[in-house]
Amino acid sequence: MPHDNATLEAVSIDQSEGNFSFPEAYSFDAGYGLSETVIDYISDAKQEAEWVRDFRKRALKIFLDKPMPTHWASKDLENIKFDEIRYYLAKGQRPTRSWDEVPDDVKQTFERLGIPEKERKFLAGVEAQFDSEAAYSNVKEELEKQGVIFVNSTEGLREHPELFRKWFGKVIPTGDNKFSALNSAVFSGGSFIYVPPGVKVGHPLQAYFRINAENFGQFERTLIIVDEGAEVTYMEGCTAPKFETATLHSAVVELVAMKDAKIQYITVQNWSNNVFNLVTKRGLAHENAEIRWIDCNIGSRLTMKYPGVIMKGRKARGEVISIALANDGQHQDTGAKMIHAADETTSNVVSKSISVGKGRSTYRGQVHIPKHLKGCKNNTECDALLINSQSRTDTYPAITVRGNQHATQHEASVSQVSEDQIFYMQQRGLSEAEAMSLSVNGFVNDLVREFPMEYSVELKRLIDLEMEGSVG
Amino acid sequence: MNQSLSINDLHVSVDGTEIIKGLTLDIPKGEVHAIMGPNGSGKSTLAKVLAGNEEYEITGGSVLMDGQDLLGMEIDERSRAGLFLAFQYPHEIPGVSNANFLRAALQARLPKGEEIDAVAFYKQMYARMDELEMDRKFTGRSVNEGFSGGEKKRNEILQMMMLEPTYAILDETDSGLDIDALRIVSQGVNAMRSPERGFLVITHYQRLLDYIVPDKVHVMFDGRIIRSGDKELALELEEKGYDWVKEELAA
Ligand SMILES: Nc1ncnc2c1ncn2[C@@H]1O[C@H](COP(=O)(O)OP(=O)(O)OP(=O)(O)O)[C@@H](O)[C@H]1O
Ligand SMILES: [Mg+2]
């Protein structure tokens, strides 16, 4: 593959267009499979510094050397055909289709979820770019005034190495697991955010505002650094089902909350049935800092995701709130990792899973409190709801608490929507599907409240839709 | 068209055991009928079968509601067509607030695309709650979850008042109510009595029928109505017990 200057020029970011979109006319093809050549290809296309190229190459080696995490959930991972994947798809190679080719059920779902017209085409894969500059410009101006940096990962590494290099790959080392290594080798897209000391960002920052082909990529890399006493909320994803052709998604998200800082990271994802969604997310909380992961996973063939917080400073707090919904043919393997590494640190995990039909949910948690620490607290609650007898749910909480100066609490429940309850609700005039969705919404209600308003409304509709299909 | 809830020679089994054994009963609109009968005689089974519970197998007979074939309808269709059952043991719906549940039930009665008027809904609900002397805090609480026995029963009547059914079956609504609550709930039911509405009141106690005075009283025993009469029959039963009717039946 020749990388001539003209092509390189074409792919470079046009600064006059603003920080938030990629140029229209570029097209790259890194081919299938994974090799050093592919890595060079990506690095060239992104005009990366040597240290980033080296970082990628080291990661590739680790990825190739590392065995599949067989001790995890599922043999299904063995079905991923790494040689048949395109690791870097620029816009030119995105499969394009016309609106007429989008299946009716997908269109109906957009309708039912109330997805705005202009976003539907992007989500359906008809348009590779979602132009959100207008919607975003007000927020952007305000952010710039406050000194907040909000860019894509390519630009972050290139334009602000002094800020991002220090923490890049530090919260989640490349070798953390096979998929974090894969991401480190081929990452593309994702957000880089820096919030200066004391700045409290009023609006939640949304990846949604800056959707484009690359941003919704398979191997996103996000790094958020919130300096002392600063606060930010970040939201990614949306409830609309994504019309996917790529089957492997493997993101890495690293959060750094300095002293007294607060980060809230909200995810809502609705994957199609063919997707492996293998994500590594972790935050580092310094003294008296707070990191909250609020996570909703719907769909996918297999999702493996265990957001974590390392509480490194005294009085740091970590929280994971998650909702998982697994329908027929889907497996949600989710959980949380809470690593207490300082005195008086507090963590809270609330997980609710719903298994419908043959869907399967697994909770996998890890809470680690070493012996030498004092006054740490953990609360873990995991509740599973089974929609019919074929559903399956497992809970594997691993709570390692050494020493006796800590307080931990663990509750788990498995419940079913009983026929009697559905009968009662139907007697009041609700259809079976309505009764089921109301019950399921009731089950997750206290967690849905943690999501921003527009997400919680969409989530409710989405649950309605999922339940509609699940009853006869 | 016959304006009544009309049960004709109904036979119902569960797991091969017959529980309702040829029951015939006609409740015309505008009337209140009471059913009394010993434990296990099949009263709740009758109520649940009318509502469409699928645990039970109907082996014979028919039920017409204002001429419509009730047994051919889905559970929710029957409800929307005007049938209401106040349960002997109301179910809990965790996480779903009373207000949202009622709203969903009313919304289900509207044509597609039409939204319930939220302001009017709350106004209506508060007015009914006031009649039943229910605290406003019950609107935000999950349906029946953690409610006391009496609170659940009162909540059933609130739902009935909001849904304004054509035929209401009250299965032992009086059990669990304290003396004041019994009076308040009965007043609520009486306020709902109208020429356009029929009631089937299942109870063990004459006391309820002092408040809700029935047009007819039926005695159910072993899956059948073995005796019917006017309100005096309830008094007689209270005095003499069920053995009296059973003996008469045997004779
Ligand atoms: N689902 C079921 N499976 C097996 N037996 C049942 C079932 N439902 C009812 N029965 C039986 O049918 C009979 C009638 O029960 P039902 O609840 O209708 O009585 P009831 O007249 O309402 O009694 P009570 O006055 O105690 O409320 C009882 O013997 C009961 O055990
Ligand atoms: Mg009963």
PDB file of C-alpha atoms in Angstrom, chain A residues 189-359:
ATOM      1  CA  GLY A 189     -11.918   7.052  17.522  1.00  0.00           C
ATOM      2  CA  GLY A 190     -13.190   7.724  21.011  1.00  0.00           C
ATOM      3  CA  SER A 191     -12.860  10.932  23.023  1.00  0.00           C
ATOM      4  CA  PHE A 192     -10.052  12.659  24.842  1.00  0.00           C
ATOM      5  CA  ILE A 193     -11.184  15.082  27.493  1.00  0.00           C
ATOM      6  CA  TYR A 194      -9.332  17.285  29.903  1.00  0.00           C
ATOM      7  CA  VAL A 195     -11.098  19.426  32.480  1.00  0.00           C
ATOM      8  CA  PRO A 196      -8.881  22.020  34.232  1.00  0.00           C
ATOM      9  CA  PRO A 197      -8.828  22.404  38.032  1.00  0.00           C
ATOM     10  CA  GLY A 198     -12.033  23.638  39.612  1.00  0.00           C
ATOM     11  CA  VAL A 199     -14.063  23.653  36.399  1.00  0.00           C
ATOM     12  CA  LYS A 200     -17.490  22.134  36.775  1.00  0.00           C
ATOM     13  CA  VAL A 201     -18.809  21.326  33.321  1.00  0.00           C
ATOM     14  CA  GLY A 202     -22.506  22.163  33.401  1.00  0.00           C
ATOM     15  CA  HIS A 203     -23.713  20.148  30.413  1.00  0.00           C
ATOM     16  CA  PRO A 204     -23.073  16.493  30.101  1.00  0.00           C
ATOM     17  CA  LEU A 205     -20.583  15.954  27.297  1.00  0.00           C
ATOM     18  CA  GLN A 206     -21.999  13.630  24.718  1.00  0.00           C
ATOM     19  CA  ALA A 207     -20.173  11.471  22.291  1.00  0.00           C
ATOM     20  CA  TYR A 208     -23.490  11.625  20.507  1.00  0.00           C
ATOM     21  CA  PHE A 209     -22.925  15.240  19.554  1.00  0.00           C
ATOM     22  CA  ARG A 210     -19.901  14.334  17.606  1.00  0.00           C
ATOM     23  CA  ILE A 211     -20.927  11.134  16.008  1.00  0.00           C
ATOM     24  CA  ASN A 212     -19.110  10.244  12.879  1.00  0.00           C
ATOM     25  CA  ALA A 213     -17.904   7.093  11.244  1.00  0.00           C
ATOM     26  CA  GLU A 214     -14.752   6.852  13.212  1.00  0.00           C
ATOM     27  CA  ASN A 215     -16.288   7.769  16.485  1.00  0.00           C
ATOM     28  CA  PHE A 216     -18.629   4.847  16.399  1.00  0.00           C
ATOM     29  CA  GLY A 217     -15.760   2.619  15.467  1.00  0.00           C
ATOM     30  CA  GLN A 218     -14.968  -0.833  16.576  1.00  0.00           C
ATOM     31  CA  PHE A 219     -11.939   0.028  18.673  1.00  0.00           C
ATOM     32  CA  GLU A 220     -12.659   3.270  20.430  1.00  0.00           C
ATOM     33  CA  ARG A 221     -10.201   4.665  22.884  1.00  0.00           C
ATOM     34  CA  THR A 222     -11.348   7.192  25.436  1.00  0.00           C
ATOM     35  CA  LEU A 223      -9.341   8.992  28.085  1.00  0.00           C
ATOM     36  CA  ILE A 224     -10.887  11.511  30.447  1.00  0.00           C
ATOM     37  CA  ILE A 225      -8.750  13.474  32.858  1.00  0.00           C
ATOM     38  CA  VAL A 226     -10.495  15.650  35.388  1.00  0.00           C
ATOM     39  CA  ASP A 227      -8.172  17.849  37.347  1.00  0.00           C
ATOM     40  CA  GLU A 228      -8.409  18.830  41.028  1.00  0.00           C
ATOM     41  CA  GLY A 229     -11.871  19.788  42.187  1.00  0.00           C
ATOM     42  CA  ALA A 230     -13.307  19.666  38.663  1.00  0.00           C
ATOM     43  CA  GLU A 231     -16.435  17.793  37.558  1.00  0.00           C
ATOM     44  CA  VAL A 232     -17.751  16.297  34.364  1.00  0.00           C
ATOM     45  CA  THR A 233     -20.462  13.958  33.108  1.00  0.00           C
ATOM     46  CA  TYR A 234     -19.868  12.056  29.891  1.00  0.00           C
ATOM     47  CA  MET A 235     -22.483  10.138  27.943  1.00  0.00           C
ATOM     48  CA  GLU A 236     -21.933   7.648  25.182  1.00  0.00           C
ATOM     49  CA  GLY A 237     -24.194   5.566  23.024  1.00  0.00           C
ATOM     50  CA  CYS A 238     -27.887   5.732  22.476  1.00  0.00           C
ATOM     51  CA  THR A 239     -30.844   3.420  22.777  1.00  0.00           C
ATOM     52  CA  ALA A 240     -31.333   2.995  19.046  1.00  0.00           C
ATOM     53  CA  PRO A 241     -30.161  -0.327  17.745  1.00  0.00           C
ATOM     54  CA  LYS A 242     -27.101   0.090  15.628  1.00  0.00           C
ATOM     55  CA  PHE A 243     -27.242  -1.528  12.290  1.00  0.00           C
ATOM     56  CA  GLU A 244     -23.944  -3.312  12.427  1.00  0.00           C
ATOM     57  CA  THR A 245     -21.848  -5.221   9.999  1.00  0.00           C
ATOM     58  CA  ALA A 246     -18.751  -5.271  12.158  1.00  0.00           C
ATOM     59  CA  THR A 247     -18.948  -8.078  14.664  1.00  0.00           C
ATOM     60  CA  LEU A 248     -16.165  -7.240  17.084  1.00  0.00           C
ATOM     61  CA  HIS A 249     -16.244  -4.152  19.260  1.00  0.00           C
ATOM     62  CA  SER A 250     -13.514  -3.714  21.770  1.00  0.00           C
ATOM     63  CA  ALA A 251     -13.219  -0.332  23.439  1.00  0.00           C
ATOM     64  CA  VAL A 252     -10.909   0.880  26.170  1.00  0.00           C
ATOM     65  CA  VAL A 253     -11.997   3.715  28.438  1.00  0.00           C
ATOM     66  CA  GLU A 254      -9.710   5.220  31.054  1.00  0.00           C
ATOM     67  CA  LEU A 255     -10.797   7.814  33.593  1.00  0.00           C
ATOM     68  CA  VAL A 256      -8.570   9.827  35.887  1.00  0.00           C
ATOM     69  CA  ALA A 257     -10.126  11.841  38.694  1.00  0.00           C
ATOM     70  CA  MET A 258      -7.595  13.976  40.530  1.00  0.00           C
ATOM     71  CA  LYS A 259      -8.051  15.123  44.128  1.00  0.00           C
ATOM     72  CA  ASP A 260     -11.652  16.133  44.888  1.00  0.00           C
ATOM     73  CA  ALA A 261     -12.713  15.620  41.262  1.00  0.00           C
ATOM     74  CA  LYS A 262     -15.925  13.949  40.110  1.00  0.00           C
ATOM     75  CA  ILE A 263     -16.544  11.936  36.951  1.00  0.00           C
ATOM     76  CA  GLN A 264     -19.793  10.396  35.905  1.00  0.00           C
ATOM     77  CA  TYR A 265     -19.631   8.160  32.820  1.00  0.00           C
ATOM     78  CA  ILE A 266     -22.957   7.109  31.338  1.00  0.00           C
ATOM     79  CA  THR A 267     -23.337   4.443  28.685  1.00  0.00           C
ATOM     80  CA  VAL A 268     -26.420   3.215  26.912  1.00  0.00           C
ATOM     81  CA  GLN A 269     -25.779   0.614  24.262  1.00  0.00           C
ATOM     82  CA  ASN A 270     -28.107  -1.502  22.205  1.00  0.00           C
ATOM     83  CA  TRP A 271     -26.186  -3.950  20.049  1.00  0.00           C
ATOM     84  CA  SER A 272     -27.450  -6.191  17.325  1.00  0.00           C
ATOM     85  CA  ASN A 273     -27.338  -9.942  17.857  1.00  0.00           C
ATOM     86  CA  ASN A 274     -24.122 -10.604  15.956  1.00  0.00           C
ATOM     87  CA  VAL A 275     -21.834  -8.338  17.955  1.00  0.00           C
ATOM     88  CA  PHE A 276     -19.123  -9.317  20.400  1.00  0.00           C
ATOM     89  CA  ASN A 277     -18.836  -6.359  22.721  1.00  0.00           C
ATOM     90  CA  LEU A 278     -15.694  -6.753  24.819  1.00  0.00           C
ATOM     91  CA  VAL A 279     -14.938  -3.586  26.671  1.00  0.00           C
ATOM     92  CA  THR A 280     -12.421  -2.594  29.316  1.00  0.00           C
ATOM     93  CA  LYS A 281     -13.349   0.396  31.451  1.00  0.00           C
ATOM     94  CA  ARG A 282     -11.571   1.596  34.508  1.00  0.00           C
ATOM     95  CA  GLY A 283     -11.149   4.743  36.525  1.00  0.00           C
ATOM     96  CA  LEU A 284      -8.489   5.954  38.901  1.00  0.00           C
ATOM     97  CA  ALA A 285      -9.787   8.018  41.807  1.00  0.00           C
ATOM     98  CA  HIS A 286      -7.375  10.134  43.795  1.00  0.00           C
ATOM     99  CA  GLU A 287      -7.984  11.576  47.242  1.00  0.00           C
ATOM    100  CA  ASN A 288     -11.622  12.342  47.928  1.00  0.00           C
ATOM    101  CA  ALA A 289     -12.464  11.916  44.247  1.00  0.00           C
ATOM    102  CA  GLU A 290     -15.573  10.208  42.952  1.00  0.00           C
ATOM    103  CA  ILE A 291     -16.042   8.046  39.867  1.00  0.00           C
ATOM    104  CA  ARG A 292     -19.432   6.695  38.873  1.00  0.00           C
ATOM    105  CA  TRP A 293     -20.071   4.306  35.988  1.00  0.00           C
ATOM    106  CA  ILE A 294     -23.703   4.207  34.934  1.00  0.00           C
ATOM    107  CA  ASP A 295     -24.100   1.531  32.381  1.00  0.00           C
ATOM    108  CA  CYS A 296     -26.909   0.049  30.352  1.00  0.00           C
ATOM    109  CA  ASN A 297     -26.219  -2.851  28.026  1.00  0.00           C
ATOM    110  CA  ILE A 298     -28.865  -4.242  25.773  1.00  0.00           C
ATOM    111  CA  GLY A 299     -28.469  -6.857  23.070  1.00  0.00           C
ATOM    112  CA  SER A 300     -25.226  -8.213  21.528  1.00  0.00           C
ATOM    113  CA  ARG A 301     -24.210 -11.826  21.047  1.00  0.00           C
ATOM    114  CA  LEU A 302     -21.819 -11.534  23.956  1.00  0.00           C
ATOM    115  CA  THR A 303     -21.017  -8.509  26.078  1.00  0.00           C
ATOM    116  CA  MET A 304     -18.194  -8.714  28.561  1.00  0.00           C
ATOM    117  CA  LYS A 305     -17.828  -5.569  30.540  1.00  0.00           C
ATOM    118  CA  TYR A 306     -16.781  -4.975  34.133  1.00  0.00           C
ATOM    119  CA  PRO A 307     -16.274  -1.260  34.782  1.00  0.00           C
ATOM    120  CA  GLY A 308     -13.906  -0.686  37.639  1.00  0.00           C
ATOM    121  CA  VAL A 309     -12.608   1.957  39.979  1.00  0.00           C
ATOM    122  CA  ILE A 310      -9.238   1.970  41.664  1.00  0.00           C
ATOM    123  CA  MET A 311      -9.590   4.065  44.784  1.00  0.00           C
ATOM    124  CA  LYS A 312      -6.064   5.250  45.179  1.00  0.00           C
ATOM    125  CA  GLY A 313      -6.487   8.232  47.487  1.00  0.00           C
ATOM    126  CA  ARG A 314      -7.989   8.520  50.955  1.00  0.00           C
ATOM    127  CA  LYS A 315     -11.787   8.864  50.990  1.00  0.00           C
ATOM    128  CA  ALA A 316     -12.072   8.142  47.279  1.00  0.00           C
ATOM    129  CA  ARG A 317     -15.422   6.767  46.110  1.00  0.00           C
ATOM    130  CA  GLY A 318     -16.316   4.391  43.329  1.00  0.00           C
ATOM    131  CA  GLU A 319     -19.694   3.396  42.031  1.00  0.00           C
ATOM    132  CA  VAL A 320     -21.054   1.102  39.314  1.00  0.00           C
ATOM    133  CA  ILE A 321     -24.724   1.136  38.486  1.00  0.00           C
ATOM    134  CA  SER A 322     -25.683  -1.221  35.720  1.00  0.00           C
ATOM    135  CA  ILE A 323     -28.648  -2.565  33.840  1.00  0.00           C
ATOM    136  CA  ALA A 324     -28.262  -5.492  31.458  1.00  0.00           C
ATOM    137  CA  LEU A 325     -30.908  -6.997  29.242  1.00  0.00           C
ATOM    138  CA  ALA A 326     -30.317 -10.278  27.438  1.00  0.00           C
ATOM    139  CA  ASN A 327     -32.877 -11.551  24.974  1.00  0.00           C
ATOM    140  CA  ASP A 328     -32.886 -14.772  22.952  1.00  0.00           C
ATOM    141  CA  GLY A 329     -29.421 -15.671  21.707  1.00  0.00           C
ATOM    142  CA  GLN A 330     -27.706 -13.001  23.779  1.00  0.00           C
ATOM    143  CA  HIS A 331     -25.330 -13.222  26.681  1.00  0.00           C
ATOM    144  CA  GLN A 332     -24.638 -10.320  28.998  1.00  0.00           C
ATOM    145  CA  ASP A 333     -21.608 -10.986  31.138  1.00  0.00           C
ATOM    146  CA  THR A 334     -21.247  -7.822  33.158  1.00  0.00           C
ATOM    147  CA  GLY A 335     -20.164  -6.707  36.567  1.00  0.00           C
ATOM    148  CA  ALA A 336     -17.805  -4.424  38.424  1.00  0.00           C
ATOM    149  CA  LYS A 337     -14.314  -4.266  39.860  1.00  0.00           C
ATOM    150  CA  MET A 338     -13.711  -2.231  42.958  1.00  0.00           C
ATOM    151  CA  ILE A 339     -10.121  -2.000  44.047  1.00  0.00           C
ATOM    152  CA  HIS A 340      -9.675  -0.260  47.392  1.00  0.00           C
ATOM    153  CA  ALA A 341      -6.147   1.036  47.685  1.00  0.00           C
ATOM    154  CA  ALA A 342      -6.415   3.672  50.419  1.00  0.00           C
ATOM    155  CA  ASP A 343      -8.063   4.182  53.804  1.00  0.00           C
ATOM    156  CA  GLU A 344     -11.696   5.176  54.151  1.00  0.00           C
ATOM    157  CA  THR A 345     -12.518   4.451  50.535  1.00  0.00           C
ATOM    158  CA  THR A 346     -16.105   3.598  49.667  1.00  0.00           C
ATOM    159  CA  SER A 347     -17.557   1.620  46.807  1.00  0.00           C
ATOM    160  CA  ASN A 348     -21.073   0.811  45.745  1.00  0.00           C
ATOM    161  CA  VAL A 349     -22.229  -1.667  43.117  1.00  0.00           C
ATOM    162  CA  VAL A 350     -25.840  -2.008  42.061  1.00  0.00           C
ATOM    163  CA  SER A 351     -26.499  -4.351  39.195  1.00  0.00           C
ATOM    164  CA  LYS A 352     -29.793  -5.425  37.718  1.00  0.00           C
ATOM    165  CA  SER A 353     -30.073  -7.924  34.929  1.00  0.00           C
ATOM    166  CA  ILE A 354     -33.028  -9.091  32.913  1.00  0.00           C
ATOM    167  CA  SER A 355     -32.971 -12.352  31.013  1.00  0.00           C
ATOM    168  CA  VAL A 356     -35.674 -12.920  28.449  1.00  0.00           C
ATOM    169  CA  GLY A 357     -36.384 -16.148  26.580  1.00  0.00           C
ATOM    170  CA  LYS A 358     -33.117 -17.959  26.115  1.00  0.00           C
ATOM    171  CA  GLY A 359     -31.141 -14.855  27.016  1.00  0.00           C
TER     172      GLY A 359
END
